[in-house]
Short mmCIF file of C-alpha atoms in Angstrom, two decimals:
data_model
loop_
_atom_site.label_atom_id
_atom_site.label_comp_id
_atom_site.label_asym_id
_atom_site.label_seq_id
_atom_site.Cartn_x
_atom_site.Cartn_y
_atom_site.Cartn_z
CA ARG A 1 -2.62 88.73 89.62
CA ASN A 2 0.41 90.20 87.93
CA SER A 3 2.67 89.16 90.79
CA PHE A 4 3.31 86.22 93.10
CA HIS A 5 2.76 86.51 96.87
CA SER A 6 4.81 84.79 99.56
CA GLN A 7 4.16 85.61 103.19
CA GLY A 8 2.45 88.81 102.16
CA VAL A 9 5.43 90.08 100.10
CA ALA A 10 4.81 90.84 96.42
CA LEU A 11 7.29 89.08 94.11
CA PRO A 12 7.80 89.89 90.42
CA PRO A 13 6.67 87.31 87.89
CA PRO A 14 9.31 84.81 86.70
CA THR A 15 11.45 85.97 83.79
CA LEU A 16 12.15 83.76 80.80
CA VAL A 17 15.85 83.82 79.92
CA VAL A 18 16.21 84.12 76.14
CA LEU A 19 19.39 82.54 74.80
CA LYS A 20 19.08 83.95 71.32
CA ASP A 21 21.07 87.06 72.35
CA MET A 22 24.07 84.79 72.98
CA ARG A 23 24.05 83.33 69.50
CA PRO A 24 26.01 86.09 67.72
CA SER A 25 28.91 85.87 70.19
CA PHE A 26 28.89 82.10 69.96
CA TYR A 27 28.98 82.21 66.16
CA PHE A 28 31.75 84.83 66.28
CA SER A 29 33.83 82.67 68.61
CA ALA A 30 33.31 79.62 66.43
CA ALA A 31 34.27 81.59 63.32
CA SER A 32 37.39 82.90 65.07
CA LEU A 33 38.46 79.39 66.07
CA LEU A 34 37.85 78.17 62.52
CA ALA A 35 39.91 81.03 61.10
CA LEU A 36 42.77 80.34 63.52
CA ALA A 37 42.65 76.65 62.67
CA SER A 38 42.77 77.49 58.96
CA ILE A 39 45.79 79.73 59.48
CA TYR A 40 47.48 77.02 61.55
CA PHE A 41 47.06 74.24 59.00
CA ALA A 42 47.87 76.51 56.08
CA GLY A 43 51.04 77.63 57.81
CA THR A 44 52.19 74.18 58.83
CA LYS A 45 51.49 72.53 55.47
CA ALA A 46 52.28 75.29 53.00
CA GLY A 47 54.58 77.95 54.42
CA TRP A 48 56.34 80.44 52.18
CA THR A 49 59.79 81.35 50.94
CA VAL A 50 61.52 84.66 50.30
CA GLU A 51 64.52 84.59 48.01
CA ALA A 52 66.90 87.05 46.38
CA VAL A 53 69.23 85.87 43.63
CA ALA A 54 72.23 87.70 42.20
CA GLU A 55 75.03 86.87 39.77
CA SER A 56 78.69 87.80 39.84
CA ASN A 57 81.93 86.97 38.06
CA ALA A 58 83.96 87.45 41.24
CA PRO A 59 86.05 84.49 42.42
CA ALA A 60 83.98 82.04 44.43
CA LYS A 61 86.49 81.97 47.28
CA VAL A 62 86.31 85.73 47.71
CA VAL A 63 82.53 85.69 47.95
CA TRP A 64 82.46 82.67 50.27
CA ASP A 65 85.04 84.20 52.61
CA LEU A 66 82.92 87.35 52.93
CA ILE A 67 79.88 85.25 53.83
CA PHE A 68 81.78 82.93 56.16
CA ASN A 69 83.38 85.79 58.15
CA MET A 70 80.04 86.68 59.73
CA ASN A 71 81.50 88.98 62.38
CA HIS A 72 82.51 91.39 59.60
CA TRP A 73 79.22 91.60 57.73
CA GLN A 74 78.57 95.06 59.13
CA ASP A 75 81.83 96.24 57.52
CA TRP A 76 80.38 95.95 54.01
CA ASN A 77 76.56 96.01 54.29
CA LYS A 78 74.06 98.29 56.04
CA VAL A 79 71.20 95.84 56.60
CA PHE A 80 72.51 92.90 58.62
CA SER A 81 75.09 92.85 61.40
CA ILE A 82 76.06 89.66 63.20
CA THR A 83 77.66 88.96 66.56
CA ILE A 84 79.15 85.49 66.87
CA ASP A 85 81.95 84.01 68.96
CA GLY A 86 84.57 82.93 66.45
CA ASN A 87 83.82 81.18 63.18
CA PRO A 88 80.36 79.80 62.35
CA LEU A 89 80.05 76.12 63.24
CA PRO A 90 77.00 73.81 63.32
CA GLY A 91 75.20 74.19 66.66
CA LYS A 92 76.71 77.57 67.48
CA SER A 93 74.33 80.39 68.47
CA PHE A 94 74.64 84.01 67.39
CA THR A 95 72.63 87.22 67.19
CA ILE A 96 71.69 89.08 64.03
CA LEU A 97 70.45 92.66 63.86
CA ALA A 98 68.37 93.63 60.82
CA LYS A 99 67.91 97.29 59.91
CA TRP A 100 65.00 97.37 57.47
CA GLU A 101 64.48 100.03 54.82
CA ASP A 102 61.43 101.47 56.65
CA GLY A 103 63.61 102.36 59.65
CA THR A 104 62.50 99.48 61.90
CA THR A 105 64.91 96.95 63.37
CA ASP A 106 64.75 93.32 64.51
CA LEU A 107 67.21 91.52 66.77
CA ALA A 108 67.06 87.72 66.67
CA GLU A 109 68.81 84.76 68.27
CA GLU A 110 69.85 82.22 65.66
CA ARG A 111 71.62 78.85 65.58
CA ILE A 112 73.94 77.59 62.85
CA VAL A 113 72.65 74.41 61.23
CA THR A 114 74.92 73.85 58.22
CA VAL A 115 78.37 75.04 57.21
CA ASP A 116 79.39 73.35 53.96
CA ALA A 117 82.52 75.04 52.62
CA SER A 118 82.98 72.56 49.76
CA ASN A 119 79.53 73.39 48.37
CA MET A 120 79.63 76.99 49.64
CA ARG A 121 76.44 76.79 51.67
CA ILE A 122 75.61 78.08 55.14
CA CYS A 123 72.25 77.80 56.92
CA TRP A 124 70.79 78.80 60.26
CA ASN A 125 67.47 78.75 62.14
CA TYR A 126 65.60 81.20 64.35
CA GLU A 127 65.59 80.21 68.04
CA GLY A 128 63.13 82.69 69.52
CA ILE A 129 59.90 80.71 68.98
CA PRO A 130 59.21 76.92 69.05
CA ASP A 131 59.23 75.32 65.61
CA TRP A 132 55.59 74.24 65.91
CA MET A 133 54.69 77.95 65.98
CA LEU A 134 57.29 79.32 63.55
CA SER A 135 60.01 77.36 61.78
CA THR A 136 62.67 79.01 59.63
CA ASP A 137 65.44 77.82 57.35
CA ARG A 138 67.76 80.65 56.34
CA CYS A 139 70.50 79.88 53.83
CA ILE A 140 73.04 81.53 51.60
CA LEU A 141 74.26 79.33 48.75
CA ILE A 142 76.80 79.98 46.02
CA GLU A 143 76.40 78.06 42.76
CA GLU A 144 79.04 78.03 40.02
CA SER A 145 78.44 77.67 36.31
CA ALA A 146 80.48 78.26 33.17
CA ASP A 147 79.55 80.36 30.14
CA ASP A 148 81.35 81.97 27.19
CA LYS A 149 82.80 84.62 29.48
CA GLY A 150 84.13 82.18 32.05
CA MET A 151 82.88 81.17 35.47
CA LEU A 152 79.70 82.75 36.76
CA LEU A 153 78.52 82.73 40.36
CA ARG A 154 74.84 82.58 41.30
CA ILE A 155 74.22 83.76 44.86
CA ARG A 156 70.99 82.47 46.40
CA ASN A 157 69.94 84.24 49.57
CA TYR A 158 66.71 82.72 50.89
CA GLU A 159 64.60 81.82 53.92
CA ASN A 160 61.80 79.26 54.29
CA PHE A 161 59.02 79.96 56.80
CA GLY A 162 56.56 77.42 58.23
CA GLY A 163 54.12 77.11 61.12
CA PRO A 164 50.99 79.07 62.04
CA LEU A 165 52.90 82.36 62.44
CA ALA A 166 54.57 82.13 59.03
CA PHE A 167 51.92 84.11 57.16
CA ILE A 168 51.78 86.75 59.90
CA VAL A 169 55.51 87.30 59.34
CA LYS A 170 54.86 87.48 55.59
CA TRP A 171 52.10 90.04 56.10
CA LEU A 172 54.14 92.21 58.47
CA LYS A 173 57.69 91.79 57.15
CA GLY A 174 57.63 89.94 53.83
CA ASP A 175 58.47 92.90 51.58
CA LEU A 176 61.06 94.23 54.03
CA ILE A 177 62.83 90.86 54.23
CA LYS A 178 62.90 90.58 50.44
CA ALA A 179 64.37 94.07 50.09
CA GLY A 180 66.90 93.31 52.82
CA PHE A 181 68.09 90.14 51.10
CA GLU A 182 68.42 91.98 47.79
CA ALA A 183 70.41 94.77 49.43
CA LEU A 184 72.71 92.21 51.06
CA ASN A 185 73.40 90.60 47.67
CA VAL A 186 74.21 93.96 46.09
CA ALA A 187 76.57 94.86 48.92
CA LEU A 188 78.17 91.41 48.82
CA ILE A 189 78.93 91.66 45.10
CA ALA A 190 80.27 95.20 45.47
CA GLU A 191 82.57 94.16 48.31
CA ALA A 192 83.76 91.10 46.37
CA ARG A 193 84.70 93.35 43.46
CA ARG A 194 86.54 95.71 45.79
CA VAL A 195 88.50 92.82 47.31
CA MET A 196 89.25 91.42 43.84
CA MET A 197 90.60 94.76 42.61
CA LYS A 198 92.63 95.16 45.78
CA ASN A 199 94.16 91.71 45.29
CA GLN A 200 94.98 92.49 41.67
CA GLY A 201 96.66 95.75 42.69
CA THR A 202 98.69 93.92 45.34
CA ARG A 203 99.96 91.39 42.79
CA GLU A 204 100.96 94.16 40.38
#
């Protein structure tokens, strides 16, 4: 009686399929989707910013010209090199190669968004990924102020990140980007001083 018979052939008893073994994988999948959703909404609503600020008493025009002449960045800094056709203009695309302090490199396609010579501000965006996945706003801004010693420049070198991949970039590259921006500022100020001294020697 432990088996069923059909046309004289013994058949095994019916087996009850237990679904409880599927529950862990279902809960894991649900948790994964919830985590991804949390990352997505956190990235799109919050985002994050990396910024490096430096000060200099070099003439504003000298510093701005060094920034504006993007094809020559590699002449005075070791982190970022840019390839662009002619001068930077809104809508123009270019490539930027970053050599991070840990020895890794990143090559990115970018597009100029803002070139404001009167306010000494230039901005560009990353083109490699749709904005709904990763949006960026990279800017270099020069601010002038006066103190007892004369005019002082404040160089703001920053990038805003948004979208669901923003915090992955922060996790993987955040410290490297910060260090790269700081190194660019240091090199920029050093080159501005060199140009200033060269100009003074020429006038003498």
